[in-house]
Coordinates of C-alpha atoms in Angstrom, one line a residue:
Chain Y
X14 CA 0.0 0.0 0.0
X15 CA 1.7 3.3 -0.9
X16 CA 2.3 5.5 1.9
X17 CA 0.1 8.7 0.6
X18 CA -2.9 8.8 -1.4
X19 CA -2.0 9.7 -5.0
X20 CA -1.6 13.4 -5.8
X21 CA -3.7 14.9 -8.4
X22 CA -0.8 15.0 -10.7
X23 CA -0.2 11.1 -9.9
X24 CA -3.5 10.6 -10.7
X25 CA -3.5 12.5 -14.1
X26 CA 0.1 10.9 -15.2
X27 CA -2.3 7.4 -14.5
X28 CA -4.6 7.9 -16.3
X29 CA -2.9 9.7 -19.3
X30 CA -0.6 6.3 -20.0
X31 CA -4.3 4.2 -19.4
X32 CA -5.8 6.2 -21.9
X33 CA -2.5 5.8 -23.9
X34 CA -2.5 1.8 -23.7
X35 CA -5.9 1.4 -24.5
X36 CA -5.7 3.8 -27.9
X37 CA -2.9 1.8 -28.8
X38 CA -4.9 -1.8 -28.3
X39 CA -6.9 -0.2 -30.8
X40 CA -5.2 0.5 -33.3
X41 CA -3.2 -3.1 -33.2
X42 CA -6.6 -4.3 -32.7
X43 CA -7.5 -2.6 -36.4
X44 CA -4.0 -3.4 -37.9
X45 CA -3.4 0.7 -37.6
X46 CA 0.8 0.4 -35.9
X47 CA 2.1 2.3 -38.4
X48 CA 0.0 5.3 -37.6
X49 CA 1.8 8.5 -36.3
X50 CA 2.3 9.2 -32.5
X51 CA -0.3 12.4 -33.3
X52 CA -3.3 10.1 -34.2
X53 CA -2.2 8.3 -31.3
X54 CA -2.5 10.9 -28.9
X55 CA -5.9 12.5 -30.4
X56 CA -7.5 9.3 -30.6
X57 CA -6.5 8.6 -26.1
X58 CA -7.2 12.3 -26.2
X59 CA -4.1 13.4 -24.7
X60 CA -1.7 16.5 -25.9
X61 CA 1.2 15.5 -28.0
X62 CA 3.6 16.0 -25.3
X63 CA 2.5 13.5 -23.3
X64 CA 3.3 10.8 -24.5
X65 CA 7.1 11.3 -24.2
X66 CA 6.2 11.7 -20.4
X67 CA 5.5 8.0 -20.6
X68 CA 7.1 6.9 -24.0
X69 CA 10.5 7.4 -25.9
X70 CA 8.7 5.1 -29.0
X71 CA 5.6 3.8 -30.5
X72 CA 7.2 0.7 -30.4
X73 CA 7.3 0.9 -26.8
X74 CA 4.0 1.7 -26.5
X75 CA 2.8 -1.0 -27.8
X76 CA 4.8 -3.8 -26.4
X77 CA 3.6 -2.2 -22.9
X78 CA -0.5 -1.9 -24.8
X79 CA -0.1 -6.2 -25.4
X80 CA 2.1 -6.5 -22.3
X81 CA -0.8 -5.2 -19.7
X82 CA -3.8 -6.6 -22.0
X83 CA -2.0 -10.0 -21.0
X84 CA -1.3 -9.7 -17.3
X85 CA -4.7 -8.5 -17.0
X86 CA -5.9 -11.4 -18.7
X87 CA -3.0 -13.8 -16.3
X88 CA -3.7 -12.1 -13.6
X89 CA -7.8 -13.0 -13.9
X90 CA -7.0 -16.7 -14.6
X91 CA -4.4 -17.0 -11.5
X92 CA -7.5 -15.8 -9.3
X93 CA -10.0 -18.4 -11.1
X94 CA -7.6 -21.5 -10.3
X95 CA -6.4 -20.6 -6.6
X96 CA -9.1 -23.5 -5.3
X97 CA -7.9 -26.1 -7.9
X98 CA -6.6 -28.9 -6.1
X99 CA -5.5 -30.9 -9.8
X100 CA -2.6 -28.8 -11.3
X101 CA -3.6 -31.0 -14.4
X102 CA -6.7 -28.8 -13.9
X103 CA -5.1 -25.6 -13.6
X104 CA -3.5 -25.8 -17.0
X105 CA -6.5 -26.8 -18.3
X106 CA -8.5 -24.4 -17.0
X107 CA -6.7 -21.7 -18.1
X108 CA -6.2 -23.2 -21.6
X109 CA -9.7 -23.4 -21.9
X110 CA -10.9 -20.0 -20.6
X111 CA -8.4 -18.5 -22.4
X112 CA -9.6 -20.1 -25.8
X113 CA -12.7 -18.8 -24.5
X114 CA -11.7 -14.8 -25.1
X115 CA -11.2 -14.4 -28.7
X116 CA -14.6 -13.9 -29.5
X117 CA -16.1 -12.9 -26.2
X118 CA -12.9 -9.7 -26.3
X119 CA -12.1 -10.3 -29.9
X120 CA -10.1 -6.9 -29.9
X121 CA -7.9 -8.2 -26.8
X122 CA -7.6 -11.3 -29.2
X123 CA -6.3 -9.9 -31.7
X124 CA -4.1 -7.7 -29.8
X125 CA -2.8 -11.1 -28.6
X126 CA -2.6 -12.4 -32.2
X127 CA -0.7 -9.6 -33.6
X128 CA 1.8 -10.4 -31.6
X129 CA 2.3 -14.1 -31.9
X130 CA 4.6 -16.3 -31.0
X131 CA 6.8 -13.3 -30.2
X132 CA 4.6 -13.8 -26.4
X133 CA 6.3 -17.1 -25.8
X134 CA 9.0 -16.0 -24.6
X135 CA 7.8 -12.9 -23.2
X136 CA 8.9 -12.4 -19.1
X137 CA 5.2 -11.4 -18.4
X138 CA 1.8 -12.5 -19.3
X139 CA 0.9 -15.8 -20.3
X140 CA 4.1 -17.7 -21.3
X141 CA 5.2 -17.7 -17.9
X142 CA 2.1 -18.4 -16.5
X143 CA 1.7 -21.6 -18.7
X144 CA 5.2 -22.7 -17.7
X145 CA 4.8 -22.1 -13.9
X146 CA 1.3 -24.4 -14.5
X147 CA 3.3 -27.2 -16.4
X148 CA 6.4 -27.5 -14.4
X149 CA 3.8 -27.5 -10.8
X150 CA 2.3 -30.4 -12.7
X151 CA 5.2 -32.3 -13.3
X152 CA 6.5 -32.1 -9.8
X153 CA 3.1 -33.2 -9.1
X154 CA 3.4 -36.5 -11.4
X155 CA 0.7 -35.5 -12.9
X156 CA 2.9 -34.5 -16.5
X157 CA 4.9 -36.1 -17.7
X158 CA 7.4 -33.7 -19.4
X159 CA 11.1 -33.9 -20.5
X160 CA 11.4 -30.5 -21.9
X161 CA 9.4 -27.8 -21.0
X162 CA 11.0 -25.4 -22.8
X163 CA 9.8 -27.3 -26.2
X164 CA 6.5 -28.6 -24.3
X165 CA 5.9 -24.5 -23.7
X166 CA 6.4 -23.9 -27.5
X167 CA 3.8 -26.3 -28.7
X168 CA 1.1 -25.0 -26.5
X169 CA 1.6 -21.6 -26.9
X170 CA 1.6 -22.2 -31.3
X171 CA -1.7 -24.2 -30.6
X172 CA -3.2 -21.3 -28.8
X173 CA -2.5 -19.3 -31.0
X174 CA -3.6 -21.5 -34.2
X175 CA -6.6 -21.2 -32.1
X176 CA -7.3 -17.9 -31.9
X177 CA -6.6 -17.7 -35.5
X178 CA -9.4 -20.5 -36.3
X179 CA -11.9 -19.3 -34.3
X180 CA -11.4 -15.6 -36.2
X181 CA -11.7 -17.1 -39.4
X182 CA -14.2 -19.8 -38.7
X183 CA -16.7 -18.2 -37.2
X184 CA -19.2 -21.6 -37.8
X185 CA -16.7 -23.3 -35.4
X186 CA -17.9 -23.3 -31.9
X187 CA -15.5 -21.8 -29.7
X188 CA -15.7 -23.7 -26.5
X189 CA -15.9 -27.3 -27.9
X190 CA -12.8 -26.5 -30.3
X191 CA -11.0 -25.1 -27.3
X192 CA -11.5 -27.7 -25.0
X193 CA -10.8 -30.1 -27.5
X194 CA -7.4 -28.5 -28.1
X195 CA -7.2 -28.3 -24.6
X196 CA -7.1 -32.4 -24.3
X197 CA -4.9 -33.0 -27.1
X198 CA -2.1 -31.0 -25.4
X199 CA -3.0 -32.9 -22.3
X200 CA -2.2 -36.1 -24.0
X201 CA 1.0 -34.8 -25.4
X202 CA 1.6 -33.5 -21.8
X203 CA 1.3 -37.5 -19.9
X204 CA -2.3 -37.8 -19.4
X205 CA -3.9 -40.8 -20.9
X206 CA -6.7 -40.2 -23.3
X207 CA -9.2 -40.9 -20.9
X208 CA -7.8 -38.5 -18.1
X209 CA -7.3 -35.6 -21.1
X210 CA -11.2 -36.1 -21.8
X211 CA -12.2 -36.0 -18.5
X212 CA -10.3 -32.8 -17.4
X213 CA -11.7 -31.1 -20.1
X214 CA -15.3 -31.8 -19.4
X215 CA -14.8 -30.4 -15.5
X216 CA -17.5 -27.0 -15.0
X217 CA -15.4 -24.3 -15.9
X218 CA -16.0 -20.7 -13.8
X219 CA -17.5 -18.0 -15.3
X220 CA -15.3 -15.7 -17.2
X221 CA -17.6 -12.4 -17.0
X222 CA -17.2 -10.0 -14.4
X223 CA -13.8 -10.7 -14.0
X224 CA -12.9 -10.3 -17.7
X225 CA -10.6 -7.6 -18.7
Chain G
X4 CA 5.5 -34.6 -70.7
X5 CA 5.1 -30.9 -73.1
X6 CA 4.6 -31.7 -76.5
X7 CA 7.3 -29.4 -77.7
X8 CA 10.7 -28.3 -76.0
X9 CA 10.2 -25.3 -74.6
X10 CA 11.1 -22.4 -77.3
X11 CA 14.1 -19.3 -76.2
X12 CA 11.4 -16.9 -75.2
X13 CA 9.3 -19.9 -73.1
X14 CA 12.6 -20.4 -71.6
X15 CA 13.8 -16.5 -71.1
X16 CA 10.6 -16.2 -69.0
X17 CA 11.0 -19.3 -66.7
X18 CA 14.6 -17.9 -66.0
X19 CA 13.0 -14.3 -65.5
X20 CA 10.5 -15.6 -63.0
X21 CA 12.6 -18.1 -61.0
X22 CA 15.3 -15.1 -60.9
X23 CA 12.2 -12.8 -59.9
X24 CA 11.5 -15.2 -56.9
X25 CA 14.8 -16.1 -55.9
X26 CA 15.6 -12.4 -55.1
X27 CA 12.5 -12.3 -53.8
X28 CA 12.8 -15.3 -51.0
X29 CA 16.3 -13.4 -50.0
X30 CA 14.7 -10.2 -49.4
X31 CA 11.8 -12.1 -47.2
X32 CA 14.6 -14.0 -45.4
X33 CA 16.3 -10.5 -44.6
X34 CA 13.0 -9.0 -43.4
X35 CA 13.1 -6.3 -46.3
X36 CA 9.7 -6.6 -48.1
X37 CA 8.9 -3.0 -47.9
X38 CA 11.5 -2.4 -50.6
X39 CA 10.4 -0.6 -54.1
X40 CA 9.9 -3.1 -56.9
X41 CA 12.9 -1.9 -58.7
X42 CA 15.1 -2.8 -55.9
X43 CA 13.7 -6.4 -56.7
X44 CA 14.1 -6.4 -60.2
X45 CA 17.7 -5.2 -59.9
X46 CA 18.6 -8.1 -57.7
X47 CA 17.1 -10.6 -59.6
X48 CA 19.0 -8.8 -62.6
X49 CA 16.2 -8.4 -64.9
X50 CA 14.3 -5.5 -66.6
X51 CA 11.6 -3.4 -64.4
X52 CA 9.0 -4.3 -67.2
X53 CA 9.6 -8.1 -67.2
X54 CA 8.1 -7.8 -63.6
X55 CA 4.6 -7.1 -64.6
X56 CA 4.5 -9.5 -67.2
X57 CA 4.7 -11.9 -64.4
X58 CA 3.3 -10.4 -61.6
X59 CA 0.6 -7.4 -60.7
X60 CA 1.9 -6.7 -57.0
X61 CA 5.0 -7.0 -55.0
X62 CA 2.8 -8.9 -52.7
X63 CA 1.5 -11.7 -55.3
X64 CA 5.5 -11.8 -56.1
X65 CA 6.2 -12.5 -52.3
X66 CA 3.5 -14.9 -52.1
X67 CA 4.4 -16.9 -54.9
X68 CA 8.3 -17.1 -53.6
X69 CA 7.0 -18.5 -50.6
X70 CA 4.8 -21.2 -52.1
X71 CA 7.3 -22.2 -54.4
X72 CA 9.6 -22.7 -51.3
X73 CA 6.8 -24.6 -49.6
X74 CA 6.2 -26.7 -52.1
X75 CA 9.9 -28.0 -53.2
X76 CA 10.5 -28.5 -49.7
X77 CA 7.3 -30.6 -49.7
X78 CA 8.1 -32.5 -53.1
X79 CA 11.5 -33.6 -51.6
X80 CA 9.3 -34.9 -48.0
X81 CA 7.4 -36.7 -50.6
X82 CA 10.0 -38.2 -52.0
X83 CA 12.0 -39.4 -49.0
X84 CA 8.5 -41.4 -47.5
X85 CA 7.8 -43.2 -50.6
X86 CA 9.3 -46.3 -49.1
X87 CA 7.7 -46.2 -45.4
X88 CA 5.1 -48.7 -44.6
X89 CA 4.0 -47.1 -41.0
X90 CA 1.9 -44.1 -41.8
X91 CA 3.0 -42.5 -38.6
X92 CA 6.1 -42.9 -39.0
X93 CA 5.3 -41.0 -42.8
X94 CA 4.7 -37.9 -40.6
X95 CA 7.3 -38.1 -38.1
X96 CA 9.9 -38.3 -40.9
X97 CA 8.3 -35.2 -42.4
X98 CA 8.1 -33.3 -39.5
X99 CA 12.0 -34.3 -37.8
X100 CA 13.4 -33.6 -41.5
X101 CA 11.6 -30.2 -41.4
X102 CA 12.9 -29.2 -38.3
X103 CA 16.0 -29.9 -39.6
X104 CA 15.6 -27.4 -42.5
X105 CA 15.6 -24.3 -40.0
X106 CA 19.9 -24.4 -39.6
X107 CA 20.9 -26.3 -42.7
X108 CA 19.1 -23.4 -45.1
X109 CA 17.9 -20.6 -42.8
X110 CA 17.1 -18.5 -45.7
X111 CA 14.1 -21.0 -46.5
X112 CA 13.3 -21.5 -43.0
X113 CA 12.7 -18.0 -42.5
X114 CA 10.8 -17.3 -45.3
X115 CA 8.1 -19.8 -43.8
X116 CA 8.5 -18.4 -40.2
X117 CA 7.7 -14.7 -42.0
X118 CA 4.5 -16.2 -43.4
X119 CA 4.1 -18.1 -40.1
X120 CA 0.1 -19.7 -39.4
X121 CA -1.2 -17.9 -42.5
X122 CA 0.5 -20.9 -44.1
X123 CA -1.4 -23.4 -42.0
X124 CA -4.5 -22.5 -44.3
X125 CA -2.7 -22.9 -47.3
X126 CA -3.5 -24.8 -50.0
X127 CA 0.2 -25.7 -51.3
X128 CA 3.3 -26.8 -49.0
X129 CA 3.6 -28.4 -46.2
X130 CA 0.2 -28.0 -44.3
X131 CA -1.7 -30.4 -47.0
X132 CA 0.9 -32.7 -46.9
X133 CA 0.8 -32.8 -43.1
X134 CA -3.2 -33.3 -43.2
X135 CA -2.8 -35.9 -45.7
X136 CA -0.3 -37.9 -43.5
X137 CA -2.5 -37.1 -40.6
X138 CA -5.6 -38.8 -42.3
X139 CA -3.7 -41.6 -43.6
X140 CA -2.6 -42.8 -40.2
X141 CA -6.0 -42.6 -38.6
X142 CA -7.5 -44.6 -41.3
X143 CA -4.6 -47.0 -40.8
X144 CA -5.4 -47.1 -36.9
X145 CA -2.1 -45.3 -36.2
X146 CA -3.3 -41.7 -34.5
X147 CA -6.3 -41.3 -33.0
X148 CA -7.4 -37.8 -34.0
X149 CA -10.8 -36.8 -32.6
X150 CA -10.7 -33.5 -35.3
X151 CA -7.9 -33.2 -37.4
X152 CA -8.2 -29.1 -38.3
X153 CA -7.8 -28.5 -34.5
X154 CA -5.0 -31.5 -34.6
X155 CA -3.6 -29.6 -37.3
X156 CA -3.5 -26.2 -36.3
X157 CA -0.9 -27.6 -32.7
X158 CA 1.2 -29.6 -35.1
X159 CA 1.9 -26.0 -37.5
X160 CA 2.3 -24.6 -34.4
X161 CA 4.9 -26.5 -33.0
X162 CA 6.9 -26.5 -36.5
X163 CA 7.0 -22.3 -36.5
X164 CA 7.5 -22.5 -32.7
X165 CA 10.5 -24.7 -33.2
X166 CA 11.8 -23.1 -36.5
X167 CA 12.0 -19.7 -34.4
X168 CA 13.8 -21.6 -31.1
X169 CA 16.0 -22.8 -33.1
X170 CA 17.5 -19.8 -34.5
X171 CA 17.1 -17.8 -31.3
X172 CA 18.7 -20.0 -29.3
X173 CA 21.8 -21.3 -31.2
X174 CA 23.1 -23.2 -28.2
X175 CA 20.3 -26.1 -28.7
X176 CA 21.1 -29.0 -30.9
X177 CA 18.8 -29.0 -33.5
X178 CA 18.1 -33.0 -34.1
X179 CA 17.3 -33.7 -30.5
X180 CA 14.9 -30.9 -29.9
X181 CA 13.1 -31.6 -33.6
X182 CA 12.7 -35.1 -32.5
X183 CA 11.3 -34.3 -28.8
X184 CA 8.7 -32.1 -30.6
X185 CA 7.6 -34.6 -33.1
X186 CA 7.5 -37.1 -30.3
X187 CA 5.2 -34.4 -28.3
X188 CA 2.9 -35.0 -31.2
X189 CA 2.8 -38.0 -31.6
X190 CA 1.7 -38.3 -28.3
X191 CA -1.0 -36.3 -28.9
X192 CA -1.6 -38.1 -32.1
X193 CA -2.8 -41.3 -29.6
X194 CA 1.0 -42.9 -30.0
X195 CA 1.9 -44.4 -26.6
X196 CA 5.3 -42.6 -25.1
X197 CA 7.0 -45.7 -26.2
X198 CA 5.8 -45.6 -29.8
X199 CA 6.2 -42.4 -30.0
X200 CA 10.1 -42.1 -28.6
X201 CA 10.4 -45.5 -31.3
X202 CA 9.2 -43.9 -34.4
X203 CA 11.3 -40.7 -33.6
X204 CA 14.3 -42.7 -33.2
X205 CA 14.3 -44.3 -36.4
X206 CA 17.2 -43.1 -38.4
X207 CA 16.4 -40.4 -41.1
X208 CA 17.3 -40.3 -44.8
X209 CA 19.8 -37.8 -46.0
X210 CA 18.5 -34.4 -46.9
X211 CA 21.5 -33.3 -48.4
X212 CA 22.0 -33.4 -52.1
X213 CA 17.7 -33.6 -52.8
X214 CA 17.2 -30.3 -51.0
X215 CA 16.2 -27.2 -52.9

C-alpha cells in the first residue's frame, strides 16, 4: 500500500498512459501500428507531449499496450484457479478459458494475435504463467514432461492456431474446439486419453465479471 | 510430358520468374519486403518491365516465392516417404526432417516463419501434406485424431515455434529438440510414449543433395 494517497498529478500521469494503452490496443486491434504518434495521442485524447512523459517510442507503446492486455488477462486466470486442487486442472483451466476470449474480447484477441509467437518467450503475461502451471504439474506427477521449454512452444503455437481458427471460422464453436485442443495437449503432456477427456469436461468458472 | 521443347522466349521467361522469386525469398529471409519493386528487379538482374509480365503486385510476387519454397520443400518430403510402410512414421519423418531445415538453409526457413500460421490454411506446402499424412494414419489405426483441423492447427504450431527456437537459441542442438517435438505429437496423435520415442528414433534419410 503506498504511503500517501496519490496526488492529483499522480493521478493524471495514470490515467494519461491508461488512456494511452488502451488507444494503442486499438489500433493493433484494427492493424493501424504504423500510424503516427499524433493520431495516437488524439485518438486517447491526450496533448502531444504526453506521451514522451510515458514513451520514448511507439514501439514501446505498444509492447507495454499487449504486455498489460495480458497480465490482465493472467492475472484473472491465477484468481480463477487458486481452489484447484489438480494442477492437471489448472493448465487446463486456463487453456480453456483463455480459448474462450477471442470472441467474447475479440479486440484483446487480436491484440494477442498480432503479436504471436513473439509472447512465448515474453517475461510477463501468459508464457510464464503456462510454464509455472506445467512445471507445478510435473513435480506433481501429474505430466509427464522432459522438456518444458519445447512442451511451452507447442502450446503456446496451438493457442495461438486457435485464436486464429476461431477468427476465421466463425461456424466453429468456440468452446468445444478449445477444449478439444485443450485435451490434445493434455495427452501430449502424460495424461492418458481418458484422463485428457475427463479434465476437459470439468465445469469451468464463469469468465464475465472478472474479464478484462 | 510438353509436347514441344520449350522455345528461347518460353525459356527466357521461366529464367525471368525463378530469378524474380529467388531475389525475392532473400529479401523475405532479410526482413526487407517493404522495398520498391525496382530494388527487386535489380537483384534478380532483370528488366523493371519483365516484372509485370509476371506479376501485378509485390505482394502476389512475395506470395508466390513463398509457395514455391513450400512446395519443393514438400516434393522432396514426398519423395524421402515413398518407401515407409507405417503411416506414422510417414509424418514423423516429415516433421523431424523439417525441423532440420531451420539451420541447414535458414534462408528457407525463415521465409516460412515470416509467413508463419497464414501458411497453415494454405493450399500448397507443407500443411496439406501434413493433413494428408495425418488422415492416412488414422485410417490405418495409427493416430487417434478426434478433429484433425484442431490436430492440425498444434502440429503447424509447433513446426513455427521450433523453427523460431532454433534460431534464437543457437546453443540447442537442432536433431534432439526436432525429434522431442515430433514425439510431443505423436503423443498427442494417440501414439503411446514408447511408440512415439520408437518412431522418432528411427534413423532419417539424407536431406543433403535432394534439398532445394
Amino acid at each position: 500500500m503506498p504511503e500517501h494517497a496519490p496526488s492529483r498529478l499522480e493521478r493524471r500521469k495514470a490515467r494519461t498512459r491508461a488512456a494511452l494503452i488502451q488507444a494503442a490496443q486499438a489500433l493493433i486491434a484494427e492493424g493501424r501500428t504504423a500510424v503516427p504518434i499524433l493520431e495516437i495521442t488524439q485518438a486517447a485524447d491526450v496533448g502531444m507531449g504526453s506521451f514522451y512523459n510515458h514513451f520514448e517510442t511507439k514501439e514501446q507503446l505498444f509492447q507495454a499496450a499487449v504486455e498489460a492486455a495480458l497480465d490482465a488477462h493472467g492475472a484473472m486466470l491465477d484468481e480463477l484457479t487458486t481452489d484447484l486442487d489438480d494442477p492437471a486442472q489448472v493448465f487446463a483451466q486456463s487453456f480453456r478459458l483463455t480459448g474462450r476470449l477471442h470472441r467474447r474480447h475479440p479486440e484483446l484477441s487480436k491484440v494477442l494475435l498480432h503479436y504471436g509467437l513473439e509472447l512465448a518467450d515474453s517475461e510477463t503475461g501468459l508464457a510464464p504463467r503456462a510454464r509455472r502451471d506445467i512445471e507445478a504439474a510435473v513435480r506433481a506427477g501429474r505430466f509427464t514432461v522432459r522438456d518444458t521449454e519445447l512442451a511451452m512452444l507447442t502450446v503456446a503455437g496451438a493457442a495461438l492456431g486457435l485464436g486464429r481458427l476461431l477468427h476465421s471460422r466463425p461456424d466453429r464453436d468456440d468452446a468445444s474446439a478449445t477444449d478439444q485442443v485443450a485435451e490434445d495437449l493434455l495427452r501430449m503432456l502424460g495424461l492418458t486419453a481418458a484422463e485428457a477427456r475427463e479434465v476437459c469436461s470439468r465445469p469451468l468458472p464463469a469468465l464475465d465479471g472478472t474479464a478484462a
